[in-house]
Short mmCIF file of C-alpha atoms in Angstrom, two decimals:
data_model
loop_
_atom_site.label_atom_id
_atom_site.label_comp_id
_atom_site.label_asym_id
_atom_site.label_seq_id
_atom_site.Cartn_x
_atom_site.Cartn_y
_atom_site.Cartn_z
CA UNK A 1 -19.73 7.66 4.99
CA UNK A 2 -21.53 10.91 4.40
CA UNK A 3 -20.95 12.84 1.25
CA UNK A 4 -19.76 16.56 1.35
CA UNK A 5 -22.68 17.83 -0.66
CA UNK A 6 -22.98 18.81 -4.24
CA UNK A 7 -20.18 20.87 -5.76
CA UNK A 8 -20.75 24.12 -7.69
CA UNK A 9 -21.04 24.31 -11.51
CA UNK A 10 -17.96 26.34 -11.45
CA UNK A 11 -15.97 23.28 -10.51
CA UNK A 12 -16.60 21.32 -13.77
CA UNK A 13 -13.05 21.93 -15.08
CA UNK A 14 -11.63 20.76 -11.75
CA UNK A 15 -13.70 17.71 -11.73
CA UNK A 16 -12.47 16.82 -15.36
CA UNK A 17 -8.87 17.06 -14.01
CA UNK A 18 -9.79 14.72 -11.09
CA UNK A 19 -11.25 12.26 -13.39
CA UNK A 20 -8.27 12.25 -15.57
CA UNK A 21 -5.78 11.81 -12.86
CA UNK A 22 -7.89 9.14 -11.15
CA UNK A 23 -8.15 7.28 -14.47
CA UNK A 24 -4.40 6.93 -14.53
CA UNK A 25 -4.29 5.91 -10.73
CA UNK A 26 -7.07 3.33 -11.17
CA UNK A 27 -5.75 1.83 -14.36
CA UNK A 28 -2.44 1.10 -12.66
CA UNK A 29 -4.25 -0.27 -9.55
CA UNK A 30 -6.26 -2.57 -11.75
CA UNK A 31 -3.19 -3.87 -13.56
CA UNK A 32 -1.40 -4.43 -10.21
CA UNK A 33 -4.34 -6.38 -8.68
CA UNK A 34 -4.90 -8.49 -11.84
CA UNK A 35 -1.21 -9.43 -12.46
CA UNK A 36 0.35 -9.43 -8.98
CA UNK A 37 -0.18 -13.11 -8.05
CA UNK A 38 1.09 -14.48 -11.33
CA UNK A 39 4.19 -12.34 -11.61
CA UNK A 40 5.19 -12.86 -7.95
CA UNK A 41 4.81 -16.60 -8.27
CA UNK A 42 6.96 -16.55 -11.32
CA UNK A 43 9.45 -14.27 -9.61
CA UNK A 44 9.75 -16.65 -6.75
CA UNK A 45 10.78 -19.51 -9.02
CA UNK A 46 13.32 -17.45 -10.88
CA UNK A 47 14.79 -15.58 -7.92
CA UNK A 48 14.91 -18.72 -5.89
CA UNK A 49 17.83 -19.99 -7.97
CA UNK A 50 19.55 -16.48 -8.19
CA UNK A 51 19.17 -15.56 -4.47
CA UNK A 52 19.37 -18.99 -2.75
CA UNK A 53 20.42 -18.50 0.74
CA UNK A 54 18.99 -15.01 1.24
CA UNK A 55 16.20 -16.31 3.44
CA UNK A 56 14.13 -14.11 5.64
CA UNK A 57 15.45 -11.09 7.53
CA UNK A 58 16.87 -11.70 10.97
CA UNK A 59 14.24 -11.16 13.65
CA UNK A 60 15.88 -10.02 16.83
CA UNK A 61 15.62 -7.13 19.32
CA UNK A 62 13.13 -6.00 21.81
CA UNK A 63 10.99 -4.30 19.28
CA UNK A 64 9.87 -7.57 17.71
CA UNK A 65 6.31 -8.60 18.32
CA UNK A 66 6.00 -11.30 20.98
CA UNK A 67 6.27 -14.77 19.52
CA UNK A 68 7.84 -13.77 16.12
CA UNK A 69 9.75 -16.61 14.59
CA UNK A 70 13.62 -16.23 14.08
CA UNK A 71 14.70 -16.69 10.41
CA UNK A 72 16.76 -19.73 9.58
CA UNK A 73 20.63 -19.68 9.42
CA UNK A 74 21.50 -17.25 6.64
CA UNK A 75 24.17 -18.09 3.95
CA UNK A 76 26.80 -15.67 2.98
CA UNK A 77 25.81 -13.66 -0.03
CA UNK A 78 27.36 -11.27 -2.49
CA UNK A 79 29.07 -7.95 -1.61
CA UNK A 80 27.42 -5.53 0.78
CA UNK A 81 27.39 -2.78 -1.77
CA UNK A 82 24.39 -3.29 -3.94
CA UNK A 83 24.80 -1.67 -7.37
CA UNK A 84 22.37 1.14 -7.93
CA UNK A 85 21.78 3.96 -10.35
CA UNK A 86 22.95 7.49 -9.37
CA UNK A 87 20.16 9.43 -7.79
CA UNK A 88 18.62 12.00 -9.97
CA UNK A 89 18.92 15.43 -8.22
CA UNK A 90 15.95 16.92 -10.08
CA UNK A 91 13.10 17.49 -7.64
CA UNK A 92 15.17 16.26 -4.70
CA UNK A 93 14.12 19.12 -2.45
CA UNK A 94 16.33 19.74 0.41
CA UNK A 95 18.06 16.45 0.06
CA UNK A 96 20.73 18.17 -2.13
CA UNK A 97 24.39 17.66 -1.46
CA UNK A 98 25.76 16.21 1.81
CA UNK A 99 28.45 17.71 3.91
CA UNK A 100 31.93 17.04 2.21
CA UNK A 101 33.58 13.90 3.74
CA UNK A 102 30.29 12.56 5.02
CA UNK A 103 29.64 8.92 4.19
CA UNK A 104 26.60 9.17 2.05
CA UNK A 105 24.57 5.83 1.55
CA UNK A 106 22.65 5.79 -1.78
CA UNK A 107 19.36 3.92 -1.59
CA UNK A 108 16.53 3.20 -4.03
CA UNK A 109 12.87 3.16 -2.95
CA UNK A 110 10.34 1.70 -5.43
CA UNK A 111 6.71 2.94 -5.36
CA UNK A 112 3.89 0.59 -6.02
CA UNK A 113 2.36 2.93 -8.69
CA UNK A 114 2.11 6.58 -9.33
CA UNK A 115 2.69 8.94 -6.48
CA UNK A 116 -0.30 9.43 -4.04
CA UNK A 117 -1.03 10.09 -0.46
CA UNK A 118 0.07 6.57 0.68
CA UNK A 119 3.66 7.84 -0.27
CA UNK A 120 3.57 11.23 1.30
CA UNK A 121 5.90 10.52 4.17
CA UNK A 122 8.76 9.45 1.66
CA UNK A 123 8.47 12.64 -0.09
CA UNK A 124 8.37 14.67 3.02
CA UNK A 125 11.48 12.87 4.39
CA UNK A 126 13.27 13.92 1.04
CA UNK A 127 11.96 17.43 0.84
CA UNK A 128 12.44 18.24 4.62
CA UNK A 129 16.04 16.81 4.60
CA UNK A 130 15.40 13.95 6.96
CA UNK A 131 17.28 11.54 4.58
CA UNK A 132 20.22 13.97 4.42
CA UNK A 133 20.24 14.20 8.19
CA UNK A 134 20.60 10.42 8.30
CA UNK A 135 23.44 10.43 5.72
CA UNK A 136 21.18 9.06 3.04
CA UNK A 137 20.51 9.82 -0.60
CA UNK A 138 17.29 8.16 -1.65
CA UNK A 139 16.11 7.74 -5.19
CA UNK A 140 12.37 7.25 -5.58
CA UNK A 141 11.38 5.24 -8.66
CA UNK A 142 8.39 3.94 -10.53
CA UNK A 143 7.75 0.19 -10.35
CA UNK A 144 8.51 -2.16 -13.27
CA UNK A 145 5.79 -4.10 -14.88
CA UNK A 146 6.39 -7.16 -12.74
CA UNK A 147 6.06 -5.29 -9.55
CA UNK A 148 8.06 -3.35 -6.95
CA UNK A 149 8.52 -6.55 -4.93
CA UNK A 150 10.61 -8.12 -7.66
CA UNK A 151 12.93 -5.21 -7.79
CA UNK A 152 13.44 -5.22 -4.08
CA UNK A 153 13.93 -9.00 -4.02
CA UNK A 154 16.61 -8.83 -6.73
CA UNK A 155 18.61 -6.39 -4.65
CA UNK A 156 18.42 -3.66 -7.29
CA UNK A 157 16.37 -1.62 -4.72
CA UNK A 158 16.66 -1.73 -0.98
CA UNK A 159 13.06 -0.76 -0.10
CA UNK A 160 9.60 -0.79 -1.89
CA UNK A 161 6.03 -0.17 -1.19
CA UNK A 162 3.80 -3.29 -1.20
CA UNK A 163 0.63 -4.76 0.48
CA UNK A 164 0.17 -7.62 2.86
CA UNK A 165 -2.39 -9.39 0.65
CA UNK A 166 -0.28 -9.05 -2.40
CA UNK A 167 2.77 -10.38 -0.66
CA UNK A 168 1.10 -13.68 0.18
CA UNK A 169 2.56 -15.35 -2.92
CA UNK A 170 6.00 -14.07 -2.00
CA UNK A 171 5.86 -15.87 1.27
CA UNK A 172 4.33 -19.09 0.07
CA UNK A 173 5.77 -21.96 -2.10
CA UNK A 174 9.14 -23.56 -2.26
CA UNK A 175 11.05 -20.43 -3.29
CA UNK A 176 9.70 -17.38 -1.29
CA UNK A 177 10.95 -13.94 -2.28
CA UNK A 178 13.72 -12.56 -0.06
CA UNK A 179 11.79 -9.57 1.21
CA UNK A 180 10.42 -8.60 4.63
CA UNK A 181 7.81 -5.96 5.61
CA UNK A 182 9.43 -3.46 7.87
CA UNK A 183 6.78 -0.86 8.43
CA UNK A 184 2.91 -0.56 8.13
CA UNK A 185 2.21 2.69 6.41
CA UNK A 186 -1.48 2.91 7.25
CA UNK A 187 -2.28 1.24 10.57
CA UNK A 188 -5.66 -0.09 9.53
CA UNK A 189 -7.22 -1.44 6.29
CA UNK A 190 -9.27 1.40 4.73
CA UNK A 191 -10.63 -0.64 1.84
CA UNK A 192 -14.30 -1.70 1.28
CA UNK A 193 -17.26 -1.67 -1.07
CA UNK A 194 -18.76 1.58 -2.32
CA UNK A 195 -22.07 2.09 -4.12
CA UNK A 196 -24.58 4.91 -4.95
CA UNK A 197 -26.56 5.78 -1.88
CA UNK A 198 -29.91 4.17 -1.57
CA UNK A 199 -29.20 1.09 -3.65
CA UNK A 200 -29.41 -1.31 -0.64
CA UNK A 201 -25.67 -1.96 -0.56
CA UNK A 202 -24.81 -0.51 2.66
CA UNK A 203 -24.38 -4.01 3.94
CA UNK A 204 -22.80 -7.14 2.20
CA UNK A 205 -26.07 -8.95 1.79
CA UNK A 206 -27.30 -5.98 -0.33
CA UNK A 207 -24.88 -7.10 -3.16
CA UNK A 208 -27.24 -9.89 -4.16
CA UNK A 209 -28.44 -9.24 -7.57
CA UNK A 210 -26.12 -6.36 -8.11
CA UNK A 211 -23.35 -5.71 -10.59
CA UNK A 212 -19.99 -5.90 -8.90
CA UNK A 213 -16.70 -4.80 -10.82
CA UNK A 214 -14.34 -7.70 -10.21
CA UNK A 215 -10.64 -8.24 -10.76
CA UNK A 216 -11.51 -11.97 -10.80
CA UNK A 217 -8.92 -12.67 -8.07
CA UNK A 218 -9.57 -15.65 -5.82
CA UNK A 219 -8.56 -13.77 -2.63
CA UNK A 220 -10.94 -10.84 -3.78
CA UNK A 221 -13.88 -13.15 -4.30
CA UNK A 222 -13.25 -15.14 -1.09
CA UNK A 223 -13.21 -11.98 0.91
CA UNK A 224 -16.55 -10.75 -0.43
CA UNK A 225 -18.10 -14.26 -0.10
CA UNK A 226 -16.91 -14.28 3.51
CA UNK A 227 -18.57 -11.06 4.49
CA UNK A 228 -21.77 -11.71 2.55
CA UNK A 229 -22.26 -15.17 4.14
CA UNK A 230 -21.73 -13.77 7.53
CA UNK A 231 -24.50 -11.28 6.75
CA UNK A 232 -26.86 -13.97 5.49
CA UNK A 233 -26.21 -13.28 1.91
CA UNK A 234 -25.44 -15.54 -1.14
CA UNK A 235 -22.25 -14.69 -3.17
CA UNK A 236 -23.51 -16.74 -6.06
CA UNK A 237 -26.25 -14.18 -6.57
CA UNK A 238 -23.78 -11.35 -7.28
CA UNK A 239 -23.38 -10.50 -10.93
CA UNK A 240 -19.68 -10.30 -11.47
CA UNK A 241 -18.64 -7.76 -14.12
CA UNK A 242 -14.98 -7.67 -15.32
CA UNK A 243 -13.67 -4.33 -14.04
CA UNK A 244 -12.93 -1.70 -16.54
CA UNK A 245 -13.46 1.07 -13.94
CA UNK A 246 -11.06 4.01 -14.24
CA UNK A 247 -13.42 6.57 -12.70
CA UNK A 248 -15.58 5.43 -9.67
CA UNK A 249 -17.88 8.34 -9.91
CA UNK A 250 -18.70 7.97 -13.53
CA UNK A 251 -19.04 4.17 -13.21
CA UNK A 252 -21.58 4.60 -10.35
CA UNK A 253 -23.45 7.55 -11.75
CA UNK A 254 -23.87 5.79 -15.20
CA UNK A 255 -24.80 2.49 -13.45
CA UNK A 256 -22.22 0.67 -15.60
CA UNK A 257 -21.59 -1.21 -12.27
CA UNK A 258 -23.40 -1.14 -8.91
CA UNK A 259 -20.47 -1.71 -6.55
CA UNK A 260 -16.69 -1.22 -6.47
CA UNK A 261 -13.93 -2.27 -4.21
CA UNK A 262 -12.01 0.91 -3.22
CA UNK A 263 -9.58 2.34 -0.81
CA UNK A 264 -11.49 5.11 0.80
CA UNK A 265 -8.47 7.37 1.36
CA UNK A 266 -8.42 8.10 -2.53
CA UNK A 267 -11.50 6.98 -4.37
CA UNK A 268 -13.84 7.42 -1.44
CA UNK A 269 -12.60 10.95 -0.79
CA UNK A 270 -12.99 11.64 -4.46
CA UNK A 271 -16.71 10.79 -4.44
CA UNK A 272 -17.23 13.27 -1.60
CA UNK A 273 -15.34 16.07 -3.52
CA UNK A 274 -17.53 15.34 -6.54
CA UNK A 275 -20.77 15.43 -4.49
CA UNK A 276 -21.78 11.86 -5.11
CA UNK A 277 -23.76 10.48 -2.14
CA UNK A 278 -22.61 6.89 -1.43
CA UNK A 279 -23.16 3.84 0.75
CA UNK A 280 -19.93 2.14 1.97
CA UNK A 281 -18.93 -0.64 4.21
CA UNK A 282 -15.29 -1.32 5.23
CA UNK A 283 -14.00 -4.93 5.37
CA UNK A 284 -12.16 -4.36 8.67
CA UNK A 285 -15.37 -3.26 10.35
CA UNK A 286 -17.14 -6.59 9.50
CA UNK A 287 -14.40 -9.06 10.35
CA UNK A 288 -11.15 -8.30 12.20
CA UNK A 289 -9.31 -10.79 10.01
CA UNK A 290 -9.54 -8.35 7.19
CA UNK A 291 -7.81 -5.63 9.23
CA UNK A 292 -4.66 -6.52 7.29
CA UNK A 293 -1.68 -4.05 6.55
CA UNK A 294 -2.10 -2.21 3.28
CA UNK A 295 0.21 -0.68 2.29
CA UNK A 296 3.42 -1.73 3.87
CA UNK A 297 7.23 -0.91 3.22
CA UNK A 298 9.31 -3.86 2.45
CA UNK A 299 13.05 -4.40 2.31
CA UNK A 300 15.58 -6.67 0.67
CA UNK A 301 16.53 -9.40 3.13
CA UNK A 302 20.26 -9.30 2.20
CA UNK A 303 20.43 -5.60 2.72
CA UNK A 304 18.78 -5.93 6.11
CA UNK A 305 21.23 -8.53 7.13
CA UNK A 306 24.33 -6.73 5.96
CA UNK A 307 23.38 -3.04 6.60
CA UNK A 308 21.00 -3.03 9.55
CA UNK A 309 22.03 0.46 10.76
CA UNK A 310 21.41 1.97 7.34
CA UNK A 311 18.00 0.36 7.33
CA UNK A 312 17.28 1.76 10.71
CA UNK A 313 18.54 5.24 9.60
CA UNK A 314 16.13 5.08 6.55
CA UNK A 315 13.17 4.10 8.63
CA UNK A 316 13.86 6.76 11.23
CA UNK A 317 13.80 9.40 8.44
CA UNK A 318 10.64 7.92 6.91
CA UNK A 319 8.95 7.81 10.35
CA UNK A 320 9.73 11.47 10.78
CA UNK A 321 8.13 12.09 7.29
CA UNK A 322 4.96 10.41 8.25
CA UNK A 323 4.87 12.00 11.60
CA UNK A 324 5.06 15.39 9.90
CA UNK A 325 2.21 14.35 7.59
CA UNK A 326 0.15 13.41 10.71
CA UNK A 327 0.79 16.76 12.33
CA UNK A 328 0.73 18.99 9.24
CA UNK A 329 -1.39 17.32 6.60
CA UNK A 330 -1.93 20.42 4.40
CA UNK A 331 1.77 21.21 4.26
CA UNK A 332 2.52 17.58 3.67
CA UNK A 333 0.09 17.56 0.80
CA UNK A 334 1.92 20.60 -0.74
CA UNK A 335 5.11 18.64 -0.65
CA UNK A 336 3.53 15.72 -2.41
CA UNK A 337 2.07 18.22 -5.03
CA UNK A 338 5.53 19.70 -5.45
CA UNK A 339 6.91 16.16 -6.37
CA UNK A 340 3.85 15.15 -8.41
CA UNK A 341 2.32 18.32 -9.77
CA UNK A 342 0.11 16.34 -12.14
CA UNK A 343 -2.14 15.32 -9.24
CA UNK A 344 -5.21 17.33 -8.37
CA UNK A 345 -4.47 19.67 -5.44
CA UNK A 346 -7.90 19.48 -3.88
CA UNK A 347 -8.02 15.70 -4.00
CA UNK A 348 -4.56 15.43 -2.61
CA UNK A 349 -5.24 17.78 0.31
CA UNK A 350 -8.55 16.16 1.11
CA UNK A 351 -7.10 12.73 1.01
CA UNK A 352 -4.20 13.97 3.26
CA UNK A 353 -6.64 15.30 5.85
CA UNK A 354 -8.42 11.91 5.83
CA UNK A 355 -5.26 10.00 6.39
CA UNK A 356 -3.75 12.23 8.99
CA UNK A 357 -5.13 10.29 11.98
CA UNK A 358 -4.95 6.97 10.21
CA UNK A 359 -1.21 6.62 9.44
CA UNK A 360 -0.48 5.81 13.03
CA UNK A 361 -4.01 5.55 14.51
CA UNK A 362 -3.88 3.39 17.76
CA UNK A 363 -0.44 1.95 17.25
CA UNK A 364 2.41 2.68 19.79
CA UNK A 365 4.27 4.30 16.90
CA UNK A 366 4.03 4.90 13.17
CA UNK A 367 4.92 1.77 11.27
CA UNK A 368 4.35 -0.83 13.98
CA UNK A 369 3.02 -4.13 12.67
CA UNK A 370 0.85 -6.14 15.22
CA UNK A 371 1.71 -9.89 14.97
CA UNK A 372 -1.69 -11.06 15.87
CA UNK A 373 -3.31 -9.16 13.07
CA UNK A 374 -0.53 -9.98 10.58
CA UNK A 375 -0.70 -13.76 11.24
CA UNK A 376 -4.53 -13.73 11.48
CA UNK A 377 -4.89 -12.66 7.94
CA UNK A 378 -2.43 -15.18 6.63
CA UNK A 379 -4.04 -17.88 8.78
CA UNK A 380 -7.35 -17.01 6.99
CA UNK A 381 -5.65 -17.36 3.55
CA UNK A 382 -4.28 -20.75 4.64
CA UNK A 383 -7.64 -21.99 5.90
CA UNK A 384 -9.33 -21.02 2.56
CA UNK A 385 -6.68 -22.66 0.40
CA UNK A 386 -5.52 -19.39 -1.04
CA UNK A 387 -1.79 -20.04 -0.53
CA UNK A 388 0.43 -22.32 -2.42
CA UNK A 389 1.80 -23.65 0.82
CA UNK A 390 0.78 -22.57 4.44
CA UNK A 391 2.42 -19.28 5.58
CA UNK A 392 3.72 -19.84 9.03
CA UNK A 393 3.09 -17.60 11.88
CA UNK A 394 5.68 -14.73 12.17
CA UNK A 395 6.57 -14.96 8.48
CA UNK A 396 7.44 -11.91 6.42
CA UNK A 397 7.61 -9.03 8.74
CA UNK A 398 9.64 -7.42 11.63
CA UNK A 399 9.53 -4.32 13.78
CA UNK A 400 13.28 -4.46 14.47
CA UNK A 401 14.27 -1.67 12.26
CA UNK A 402 11.73 0.90 13.45
CA UNK A 403 13.09 3.83 15.48
#
């Protein structure tokens, strides 16, 4: 990717703000990546007892990808109505009050971390009144320490933001979490390895002898090893440095590390704004198996079984929100900034422009999950021994609830 050029000295104050906001963002990302596998495996064991019989969501209807498996017979579970907190009205935009007498469904959506451009469609749906149009009142909340997936699996939230790679422990083992991916937020994986330009790391083999900031996760290291070996490189020659990166630009400029795994829509765009010339390779460009879905919206299985029309109404409103972001990225960025004024306006708007043609990309509609790609990634994890038990084809997703 080409940098946007050096920024003026007058932007020093803006850059300081960007660094501060990004430190918060990256700190949460690092914590999520480091703890996700352990917390979800533990949650699987605990929730397996509490939620026995929830199973996978029913997979039916003509929107399901060809060959998708049908969930096993579901047992009766607790009451349809899932206890929730009352939705805070502060910052609810146009959601406001519904028409008197209208049957309003109150739902909870859990973010994966602090608000960012992955979440814009959710905030647009609230601000533009799309949830209200669907008879919904949606509370958007921050995730607990053990992850958004656990809150959704427990039934205390109906929907949450997650990632296909992070969900692997949830779908593996003897007690899988009762959640299902119901929409792909960004159609293709935008993550990859970034480095300062000219360091020879514009290809995987170039990581040999270089310092890479690692989260020390098995799937992370297996991914880098795979692309390096395909490029004739030796992963054992990479110097693995425990990641303490909170600001990619500073880390690369000071050479505390040479290479960092990033999501380009945020950290990559930030390097452009700060005038740092970089080299970058995306995993999805090197091996189709790494074109997995990140992020995705997941839902509680019991909720999907018992209130399918409410689930469809929610996803129709969310789809409208992301379609608005596709067509009107700057206005969508303003809506996100209204909900999260602590974010840097220039970074948000630049990131929004970057994602505008990536939310839907080449899919038939926003949110669609392609089974071949979904299954392909889990098959790779199975092959590499990175799952507790093999994840079967068709596990963990459905397109049935998309509009």
